Amino acid sequence: MPTTQKKLRKPAIALTKTDHKRLSLLAEQFAEKNADLADFLLSELERARIVEDERITSDVVRMGSSVHFTTDLGEDREVTLVYPAKADIAEGRISVLTPIGSALIGLKIGHSIDWSTRDGRLCRLTVKAVSQSQDATVR
């Protein structure tokens, strides 16, 4: 029986060599604690185009980026993508080791991607703006 729901293709993503290396190690270390999240991050890393750190464009979400996005659930949020030790949802800093954090990494302004919430719902987010932090402490 044919399906009526078309699976949406994931957008192309880009990562710096530094982010790719650090995130690969992080996902491998995290695999025993939460294999599903680690596997999702690793799958995103595997499909990424890797570029020299200085060649990444400013409209790409990378570690330390502030991201304004909307969701099909009506959310309109701005967050900063950080490593787990710096995460603080009350301050708007989300870990790359969350479903939404892994979905955001490498996206460009205008890109949309499907992601699964912690309770299993499938949602779609669209990146509206990206700004790069000069503060290395959030990375």
mmCIF file of C-alpha atoms in Angstrom:
data_model
loop_
_atom_site.group_PDB
_atom_site.id
_atom_site.type_symbol
_atom_site.label_atom_id
_atom_site.label_comp_id
_atom_site.label_asym_id
_atom_site.label_seq_id
_atom_site.Cartn_x
_atom_site.Cartn_y
_atom_site.Cartn_z
ATOM 1 C CA MET A 1 0.000 0.000 0.000
ATOM 2 C CA PRO A 2 1.522 3.358 -0.990
ATOM 3 C CA THR A 3 2.205 5.809 1.771
ATOM 4 C CA THR A 4 0.581 9.240 1.663
ATOM 5 C CA GLN A 5 3.340 10.820 3.697
ATOM 6 C CA LYS A 6 6.426 11.826 1.773
ATOM 7 C CA LYS A 7 9.646 11.544 3.734
ATOM 8 C CA LEU A 8 11.448 14.865 3.534
ATOM 9 C CA ARG A 9 15.076 14.816 2.570
ATOM 10 C CA LYS A 10 17.545 16.248 5.060
ATOM 11 C CA PRO A 11 19.287 19.441 3.976
ATOM 12 C CA ALA A 12 23.015 19.436 3.281
ATOM 13 C CA ILE A 13 25.073 20.456 6.302
ATOM 14 C CA ALA A 14 28.606 21.730 6.814
ATOM 15 C CA LEU A 15 30.903 21.497 9.815
ATOM 16 C CA THR A 16 34.332 22.837 10.619
ATOM 17 C CA LYS A 17 37.129 20.298 11.033
ATOM 18 C CA THR A 18 37.436 21.306 14.689
ATOM 19 C CA ASP A 19 33.720 20.887 15.458
ATOM 20 C CA HIS A 20 33.594 17.590 13.566
ATOM 21 C CA LYS A 21 36.544 16.154 15.507
ATOM 22 C CA ARG A 22 35.291 17.326 18.926
ATOM 23 C CA LEU A 23 31.700 16.220 18.293
ATOM 24 C CA SER A 24 32.788 12.798 17.028
ATOM 25 C CA LEU A 25 34.729 12.204 20.250
ATOM 26 C CA LEU A 26 31.832 13.509 22.343
ATOM 27 C CA ALA A 27 29.301 11.225 20.625
ATOM 28 C CA GLU A 28 31.560 8.193 21.058
ATOM 29 C CA GLN A 29 32.017 8.967 24.766
ATOM 30 C CA PHE A 30 28.268 9.493 25.213
ATOM 31 C CA ALA A 31 27.244 6.290 23.387
ATOM 32 C CA GLU A 32 27.050 4.187 26.563
ATOM 33 C CA LYS A 33 24.832 6.710 28.389
ATOM 34 C CA ASN A 34 22.353 7.300 25.563
ATOM 35 C CA ALA A 35 22.955 5.312 22.399
ATOM 36 C CA ASP A 36 20.017 6.844 20.500
ATOM 37 C CA LEU A 37 21.180 10.446 20.930
ATOM 38 C CA ALA A 38 24.803 9.524 20.241
ATOM 39 C CA ASP A 39 23.770 7.626 17.098
ATOM 40 C CA PHE A 40 21.693 10.560 15.843
ATOM 41 C CA LEU A 41 24.605 12.960 16.329
ATOM 42 C CA LEU A 42 27.003 10.519 14.658
ATOM 43 C CA SER A 43 24.664 10.152 11.682
ATOM 44 C CA GLU A 44 24.580 13.941 11.305
ATOM 45 C CA LEU A 45 28.388 14.060 11.501
ATOM 46 C CA GLU A 46 28.707 11.346 8.857
ATOM 47 C CA ARG A 47 26.603 13.220 6.327
ATOM 48 C CA ALA A 48 28.291 16.591 6.910
ATOM 49 C CA ARG A 49 30.614 18.291 4.449
ATOM 50 C CA ILE A 50 33.797 19.085 6.398
ATOM 51 C CA VAL A 51 35.481 22.439 5.767
ATOM 52 C CA GLU A 52 38.509 24.247 7.131
ATOM 53 C CA ASP A 53 37.569 26.280 10.203
ATOM 54 C CA GLU A 54 38.291 29.616 8.520
ATOM 55 C CA ARG A 55 36.243 28.702 5.424
ATOM 56 C CA ILE A 56 32.891 28.114 7.140
ATOM 57 C CA THR A 57 30.339 30.794 6.319
ATOM 58 C CA SER A 58 28.733 32.874 9.062
ATOM 59 C CA ASP A 59 25.212 31.624 8.223
ATOM 60 C CA VAL A 60 26.028 28.041 9.303
ATOM 61 C CA VAL A 61 25.084 26.777 12.780
ATOM 62 C CA ARG A 62 28.187 25.627 14.624
ATOM 63 C CA MET A 63 29.189 25.225 18.237
ATOM 64 C CA GLY A 64 28.664 28.522 20.062
ATOM 65 C CA SER A 65 26.229 29.870 17.449
ATOM 66 C CA SER A 66 23.061 31.668 18.499
ATOM 67 C CA VAL A 67 20.170 30.387 16.421
ATOM 68 C CA HIS A 68 16.704 31.818 15.888
ATOM 69 C CA PHE A 69 14.301 29.141 14.651
ATOM 70 C CA THR A 70 10.607 28.392 14.347
ATOM 71 C CA THR A 71 8.834 25.038 14.521
ATOM 72 C CA ASP A 72 5.690 23.607 13.026
ATOM 73 C CA LEU A 73 4.369 23.536 16.609
ATOM 74 C CA GLY A 74 4.290 27.338 16.613
ATOM 75 C CA GLU A 75 7.446 27.845 18.659
ATOM 76 C CA ASP A 76 9.676 30.827 17.931
ATOM 77 C CA ARG A 77 12.943 30.446 19.851
ATOM 78 C CA GLU A 78 16.470 31.721 20.076
ATOM 79 C CA VAL A 79 19.086 29.435 21.591
ATOM 80 C CA THR A 80 22.855 29.073 21.728
ATOM 81 C CA LEU A 81 24.312 25.682 20.791
ATOM 82 C CA VAL A 82 26.849 24.514 23.386
ATOM 83 C CA TYR A 83 28.630 21.436 24.719
ATOM 84 C CA PRO A 84 26.789 19.558 27.504
ATOM 85 C CA ALA A 85 28.795 21.072 30.382
ATOM 86 C CA LYS A 86 27.715 24.604 29.346
ATOM 87 C CA ALA A 87 24.026 23.770 28.767
ATOM 88 C CA ASP A 88 21.432 25.745 30.731
ATOM 89 C CA ILE A 89 17.943 25.780 29.241
ATOM 90 C CA ALA A 90 16.893 28.697 31.467
ATOM 91 C CA GLU A 91 19.694 30.751 29.895
ATOM 92 C CA GLY A 92 18.852 29.559 26.377
ATOM 93 C CA ARG A 93 21.968 27.392 26.030
ATOM 94 C CA ILE A 94 21.107 23.983 24.611
ATOM 95 C CA SER A 95 23.411 20.998 24.391
ATOM 96 C CA VAL A 96 24.386 19.534 21.056
ATOM 97 C CA LEU A 97 23.578 16.194 22.742
ATOM 98 C CA THR A 98 19.847 16.879 22.708
ATOM 99 C CA PRO A 99 17.594 15.952 19.796
ATOM 100 C CA ILE A 100 17.126 19.576 18.782
ATOM 101 C CA GLY A 101 20.812 20.424 19.290
ATOM 102 C CA SER A 102 21.919 17.574 17.039
ATOM 103 C CA ALA A 103 19.327 18.589 14.448
ATOM 104 C CA LEU A 104 20.571 22.203 14.387
ATOM 105 C CA ILE A 105 24.296 21.555 13.915
ATOM 106 C CA GLY A 106 25.489 22.427 10.422
ATOM 107 C CA LEU A 107 22.232 23.947 9.148
ATOM 108 C CA LYS A 108 22.111 27.254 7.268
ATOM 109 C CA ILE A 109 19.615 30.094 7.420
ATOM 110 C CA GLY A 110 16.463 28.988 5.610
ATOM 111 C CA HIS A 111 17.085 25.262 6.065
ATOM 112 C CA SER A 112 14.419 23.044 7.637
ATOM 113 C CA ILE A 113 14.843 19.646 9.259
ATOM 114 C CA ASP A 114 12.659 17.082 11.006
ATOM 115 C CA TRP A 115 13.604 16.062 14.541
ATOM 116 C CA SER A 116 12.066 13.913 17.246
ATOM 117 C CA THR A 117 11.156 15.418 20.578
ATOM 118 C CA ARG A 118 12.079 13.566 23.751
ATOM 119 C CA ASP A 119 8.491 12.294 23.942
ATOM 120 C CA GLY A 120 8.708 10.871 20.411
ATOM 121 C CA ARG A 121 6.773 13.479 18.398
ATOM 122 C CA LEU A 122 8.136 14.334 14.964
ATOM 123 C CA CYS A 123 8.532 18.085 14.467
ATOM 124 C CA ARG A 124 9.989 20.345 11.814
ATOM 125 C CA LEU A 125 12.135 23.378 12.541
ATOM 126 C CA THR A 126 13.306 26.147 10.230
ATOM 127 C CA VAL A 127 16.408 28.265 10.881
ATOM 128 C CA LYS A 128 15.576 31.977 10.599
ATOM 129 C CA ALA A 129 18.860 33.581 11.739
ATOM 130 C CA VAL A 130 22.342 32.589 12.903
ATOM 131 C CA SER A 131 24.899 34.708 14.718
ATOM 132 C CA GLN A 132 28.355 33.701 15.846
ATOM 133 C CA SER A 133 29.512 34.205 19.416
ATOM 134 C CA GLN A 134 32.830 35.855 20.122
ATOM 135 C CA ASP A 135 32.671 34.320 23.611
ATOM 136 C CA ALA A 136 34.699 31.109 23.627
ATOM 137 C CA THR A 137 33.229 30.105 27.020
ATOM 138 C CA VAL A 138 29.960 28.970 25.399
ATOM 139 C CA ARG A 139 31.778 26.572 23.112
#
